[in-house]
XYZ file of N, CA and C in Angstrom:
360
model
N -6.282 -22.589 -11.414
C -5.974 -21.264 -10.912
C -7.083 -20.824 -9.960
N -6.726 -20.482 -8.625
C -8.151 -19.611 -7.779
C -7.937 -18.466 -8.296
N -8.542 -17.560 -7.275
C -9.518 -16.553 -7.523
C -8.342 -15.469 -7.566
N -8.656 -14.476 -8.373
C -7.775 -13.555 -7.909
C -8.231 -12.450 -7.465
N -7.222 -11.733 -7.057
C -7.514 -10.669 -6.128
C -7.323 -8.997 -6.622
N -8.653 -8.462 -7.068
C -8.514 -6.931 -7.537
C -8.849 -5.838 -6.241
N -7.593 -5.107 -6.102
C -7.485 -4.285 -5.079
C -7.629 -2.800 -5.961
N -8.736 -2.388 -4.826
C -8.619 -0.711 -5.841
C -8.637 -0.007 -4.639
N -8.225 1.002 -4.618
C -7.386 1.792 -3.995
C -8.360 3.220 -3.406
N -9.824 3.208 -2.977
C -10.143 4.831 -2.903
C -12.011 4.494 -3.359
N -12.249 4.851 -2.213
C -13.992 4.484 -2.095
C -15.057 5.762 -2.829
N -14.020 6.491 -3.929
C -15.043 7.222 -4.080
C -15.917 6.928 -5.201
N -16.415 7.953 -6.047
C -16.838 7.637 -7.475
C -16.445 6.399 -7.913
N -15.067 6.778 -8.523
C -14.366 5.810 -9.517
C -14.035 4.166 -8.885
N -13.704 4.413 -7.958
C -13.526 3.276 -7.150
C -14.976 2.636 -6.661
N -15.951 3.131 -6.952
C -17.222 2.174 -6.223
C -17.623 1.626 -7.828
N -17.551 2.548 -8.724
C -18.408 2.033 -9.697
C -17.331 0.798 -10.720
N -15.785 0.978 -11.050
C -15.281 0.098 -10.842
C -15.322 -1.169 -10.345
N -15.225 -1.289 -8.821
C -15.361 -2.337 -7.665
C -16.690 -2.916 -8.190
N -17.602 -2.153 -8.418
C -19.144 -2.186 -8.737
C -19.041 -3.174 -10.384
N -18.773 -2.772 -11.259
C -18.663 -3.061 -12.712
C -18.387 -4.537 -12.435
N -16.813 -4.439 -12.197
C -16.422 -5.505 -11.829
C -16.708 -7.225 -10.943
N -17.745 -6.656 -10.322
C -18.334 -7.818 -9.467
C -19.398 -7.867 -10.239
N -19.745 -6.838 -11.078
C -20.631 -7.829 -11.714
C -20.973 -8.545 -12.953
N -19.533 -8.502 -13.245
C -19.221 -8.830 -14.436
C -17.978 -10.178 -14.187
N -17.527 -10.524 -12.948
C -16.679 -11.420 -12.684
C -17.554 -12.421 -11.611
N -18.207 -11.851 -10.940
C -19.221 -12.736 -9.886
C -18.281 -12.800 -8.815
N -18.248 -14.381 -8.559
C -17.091 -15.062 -7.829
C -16.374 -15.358 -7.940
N -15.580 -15.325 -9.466
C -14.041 -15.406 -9.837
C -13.050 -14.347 -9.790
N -14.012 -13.821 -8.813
C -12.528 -12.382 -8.165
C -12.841 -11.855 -7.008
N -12.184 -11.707 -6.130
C -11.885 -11.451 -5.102
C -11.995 -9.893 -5.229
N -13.045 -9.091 -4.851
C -12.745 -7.580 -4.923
C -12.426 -6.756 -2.973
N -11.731 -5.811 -3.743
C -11.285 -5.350 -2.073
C -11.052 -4.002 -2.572
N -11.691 -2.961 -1.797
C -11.617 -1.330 -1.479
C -11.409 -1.062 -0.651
N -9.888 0.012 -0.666
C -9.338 0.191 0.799
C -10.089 1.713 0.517
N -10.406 2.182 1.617
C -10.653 3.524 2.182
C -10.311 3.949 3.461
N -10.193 5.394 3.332
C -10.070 5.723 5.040
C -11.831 5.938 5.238
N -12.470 6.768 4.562
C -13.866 6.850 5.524
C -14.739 5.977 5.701
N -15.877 6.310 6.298
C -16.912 5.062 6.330
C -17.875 5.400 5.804
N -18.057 6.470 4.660
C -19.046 6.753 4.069
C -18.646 7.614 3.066
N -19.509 6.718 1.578
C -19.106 7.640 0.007
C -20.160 9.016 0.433
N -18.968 10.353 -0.490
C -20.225 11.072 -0.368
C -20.209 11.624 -1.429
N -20.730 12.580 -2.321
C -21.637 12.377 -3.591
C -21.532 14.313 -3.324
N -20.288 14.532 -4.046
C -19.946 15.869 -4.064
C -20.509 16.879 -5.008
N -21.268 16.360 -6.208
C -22.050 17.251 -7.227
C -23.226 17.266 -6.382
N -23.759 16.754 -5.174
C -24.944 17.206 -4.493
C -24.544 18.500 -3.565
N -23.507 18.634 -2.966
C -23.442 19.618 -2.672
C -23.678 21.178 -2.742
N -24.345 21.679 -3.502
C -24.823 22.666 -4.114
C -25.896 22.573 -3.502
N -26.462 21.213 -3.017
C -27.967 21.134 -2.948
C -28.280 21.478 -1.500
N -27.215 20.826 -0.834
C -26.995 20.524 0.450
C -26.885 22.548 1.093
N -26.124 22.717 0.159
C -25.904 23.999 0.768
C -26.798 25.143 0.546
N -27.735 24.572 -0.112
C -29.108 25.512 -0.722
C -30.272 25.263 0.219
N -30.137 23.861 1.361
C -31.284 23.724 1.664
C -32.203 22.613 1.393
N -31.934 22.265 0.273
C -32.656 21.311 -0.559
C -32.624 20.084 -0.150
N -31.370 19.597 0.160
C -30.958 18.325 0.765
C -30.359 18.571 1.850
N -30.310 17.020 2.799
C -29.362 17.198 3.762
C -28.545 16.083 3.467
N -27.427 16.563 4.211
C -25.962 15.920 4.211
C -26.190 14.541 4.330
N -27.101 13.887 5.103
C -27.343 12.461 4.892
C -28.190 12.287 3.573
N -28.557 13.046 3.045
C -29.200 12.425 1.285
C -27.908 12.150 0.336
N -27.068 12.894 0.523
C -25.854 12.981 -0.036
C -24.392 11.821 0.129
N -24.416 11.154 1.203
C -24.227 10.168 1.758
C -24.478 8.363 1.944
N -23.572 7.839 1.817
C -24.066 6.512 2.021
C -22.910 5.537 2.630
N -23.204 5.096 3.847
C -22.215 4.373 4.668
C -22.033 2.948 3.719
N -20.500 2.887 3.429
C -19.848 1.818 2.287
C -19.944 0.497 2.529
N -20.299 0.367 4.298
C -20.802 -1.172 4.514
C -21.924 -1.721 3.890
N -23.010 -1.021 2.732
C -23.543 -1.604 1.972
C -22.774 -2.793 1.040
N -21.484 -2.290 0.848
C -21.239 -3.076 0.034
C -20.855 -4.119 0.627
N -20.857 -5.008 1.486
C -20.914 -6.284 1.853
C -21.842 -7.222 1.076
N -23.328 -6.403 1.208
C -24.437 -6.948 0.319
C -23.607 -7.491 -1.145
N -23.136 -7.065 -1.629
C -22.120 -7.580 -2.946
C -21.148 -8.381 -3.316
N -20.748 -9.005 -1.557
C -19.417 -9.292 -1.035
C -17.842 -8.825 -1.719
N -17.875 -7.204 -1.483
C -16.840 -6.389 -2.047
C -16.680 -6.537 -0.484
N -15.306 -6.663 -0.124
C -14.536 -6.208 1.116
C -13.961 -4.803 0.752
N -14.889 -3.366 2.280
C -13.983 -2.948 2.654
C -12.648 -2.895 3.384
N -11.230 -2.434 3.815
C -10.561 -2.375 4.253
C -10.259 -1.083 4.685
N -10.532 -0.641 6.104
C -10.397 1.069 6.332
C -8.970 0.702 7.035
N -8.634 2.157 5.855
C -7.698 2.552 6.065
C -6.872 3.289 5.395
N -5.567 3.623 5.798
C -4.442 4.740 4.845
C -4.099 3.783 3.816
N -3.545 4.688 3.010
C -2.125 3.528 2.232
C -1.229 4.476 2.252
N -0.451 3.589 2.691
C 0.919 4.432 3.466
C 2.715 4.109 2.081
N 1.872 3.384 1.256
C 2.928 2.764 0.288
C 2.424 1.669 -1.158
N 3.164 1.410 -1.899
C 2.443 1.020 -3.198
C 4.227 -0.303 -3.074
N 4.003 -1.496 -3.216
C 5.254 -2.002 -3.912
C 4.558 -3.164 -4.898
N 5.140 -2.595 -6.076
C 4.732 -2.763 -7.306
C 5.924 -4.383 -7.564
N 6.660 -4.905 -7.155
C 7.040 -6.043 -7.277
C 7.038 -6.555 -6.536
N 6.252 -6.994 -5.194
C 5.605 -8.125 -4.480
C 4.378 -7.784 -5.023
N 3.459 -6.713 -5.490
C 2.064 -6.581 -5.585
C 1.393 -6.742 -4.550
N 1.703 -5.579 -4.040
C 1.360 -5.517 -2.168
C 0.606 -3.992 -1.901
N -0.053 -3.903 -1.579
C 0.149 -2.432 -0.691
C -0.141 -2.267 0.693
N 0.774 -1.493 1.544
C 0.594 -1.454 2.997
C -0.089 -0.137 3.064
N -1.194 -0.718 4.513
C -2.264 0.031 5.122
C -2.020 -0.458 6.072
N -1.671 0.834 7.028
C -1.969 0.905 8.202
C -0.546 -0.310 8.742
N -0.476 -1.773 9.153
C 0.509 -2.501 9.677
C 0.466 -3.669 8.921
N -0.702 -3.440 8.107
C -0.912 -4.798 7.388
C -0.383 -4.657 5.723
N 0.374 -5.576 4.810
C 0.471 -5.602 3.462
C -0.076 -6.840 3.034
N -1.081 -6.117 2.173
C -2.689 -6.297 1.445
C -1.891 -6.919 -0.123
N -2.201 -8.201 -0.584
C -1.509 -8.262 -1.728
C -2.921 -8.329 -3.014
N -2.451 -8.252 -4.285
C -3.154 -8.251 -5.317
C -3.105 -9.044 -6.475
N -3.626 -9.395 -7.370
C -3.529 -9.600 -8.715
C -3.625 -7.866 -9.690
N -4.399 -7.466 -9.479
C -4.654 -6.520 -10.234
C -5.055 -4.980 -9.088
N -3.863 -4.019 -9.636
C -4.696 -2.549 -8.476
C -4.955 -2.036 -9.175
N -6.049 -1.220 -8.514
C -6.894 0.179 -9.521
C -6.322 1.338 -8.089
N -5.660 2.043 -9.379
C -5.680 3.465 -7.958
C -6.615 4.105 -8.258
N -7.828 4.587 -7.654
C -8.705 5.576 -7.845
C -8.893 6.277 -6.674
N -7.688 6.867 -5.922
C -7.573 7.701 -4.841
C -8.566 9.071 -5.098
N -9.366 9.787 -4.605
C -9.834 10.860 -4.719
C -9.062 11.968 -4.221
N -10.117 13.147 -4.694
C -8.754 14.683 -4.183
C -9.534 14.670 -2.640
N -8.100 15.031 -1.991
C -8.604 15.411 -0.570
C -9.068 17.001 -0.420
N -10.593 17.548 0.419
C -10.186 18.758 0.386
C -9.869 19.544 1.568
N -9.276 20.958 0.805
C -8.412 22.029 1.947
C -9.214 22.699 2.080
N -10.706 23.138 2.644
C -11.016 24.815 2.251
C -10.289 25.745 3.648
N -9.720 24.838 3.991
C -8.781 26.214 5.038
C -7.789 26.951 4.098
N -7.529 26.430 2.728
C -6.814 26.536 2.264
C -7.486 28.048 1.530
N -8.461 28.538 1.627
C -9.147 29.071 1.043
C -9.526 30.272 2.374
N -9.117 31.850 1.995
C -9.524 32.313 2.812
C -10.577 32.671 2.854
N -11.459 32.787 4.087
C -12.836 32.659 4.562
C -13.779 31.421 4.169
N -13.489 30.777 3.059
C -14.013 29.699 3.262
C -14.904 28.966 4.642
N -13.870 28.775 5.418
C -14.505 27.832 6.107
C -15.810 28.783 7.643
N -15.336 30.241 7.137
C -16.154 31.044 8.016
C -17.684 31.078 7.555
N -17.421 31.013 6.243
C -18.895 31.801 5.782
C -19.524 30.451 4.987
């Protein structure tokens, strides 16, 4: 049997430390892959800090091409669909197949959604 292939779904928290666990607890008998749209985790319980002064937005931050160092493949991009009997998911034009998915999509946020929010 080769290697198989664990696709997780969402570069944030759950999905790095996952992706993370996992490689290092499988090595090279798995193929790990994190699709994301951004190019950088960011670390939302710092925010308080960020907005106090304390930190800046790059302390809070870390561009996900570190994880190459690990050989976790990113894949940027949407997921535009889930099909659960090929064990596929399409991003973007391409369908990405799996042995095993982790969805660990994060919440997207609205603060427009929020009035004055985004003024003050």
């Amino acid at each position: 049997m080769g290697k198989q292939t664990v696709l997780v779904l969402g570069g944030g928290i759950s999905g790095l430390v996952a992706s993370n666990v996992l490689k290092d607890n499988l090595g090279n008998h798995a193929d790990i892959k994190i699709v994301e749209q951004k190019k950088h985790f960011e670390f939302p319980p710092s925010y308080p800090w960020v907005m106090l002064g304390t930190r800046t937005a790059d302390q809070v931050q870390r561009n996900l091409d570190i994880l190459k160092k690990k050989e976790i493949d990113v894949i940027w991009g949407e997921v535009s669909g889930i099909n659960l009997k090929e064990s596929s998911v399409k991003v973007g034009d391409s369908n990405i197949f799996y042995d095993f998915l982790i969805i660990a999509l994060w919440s997207k946020y609205a603060p427009e959604k929020i009035p004055g929010l985004l003024e003050n």
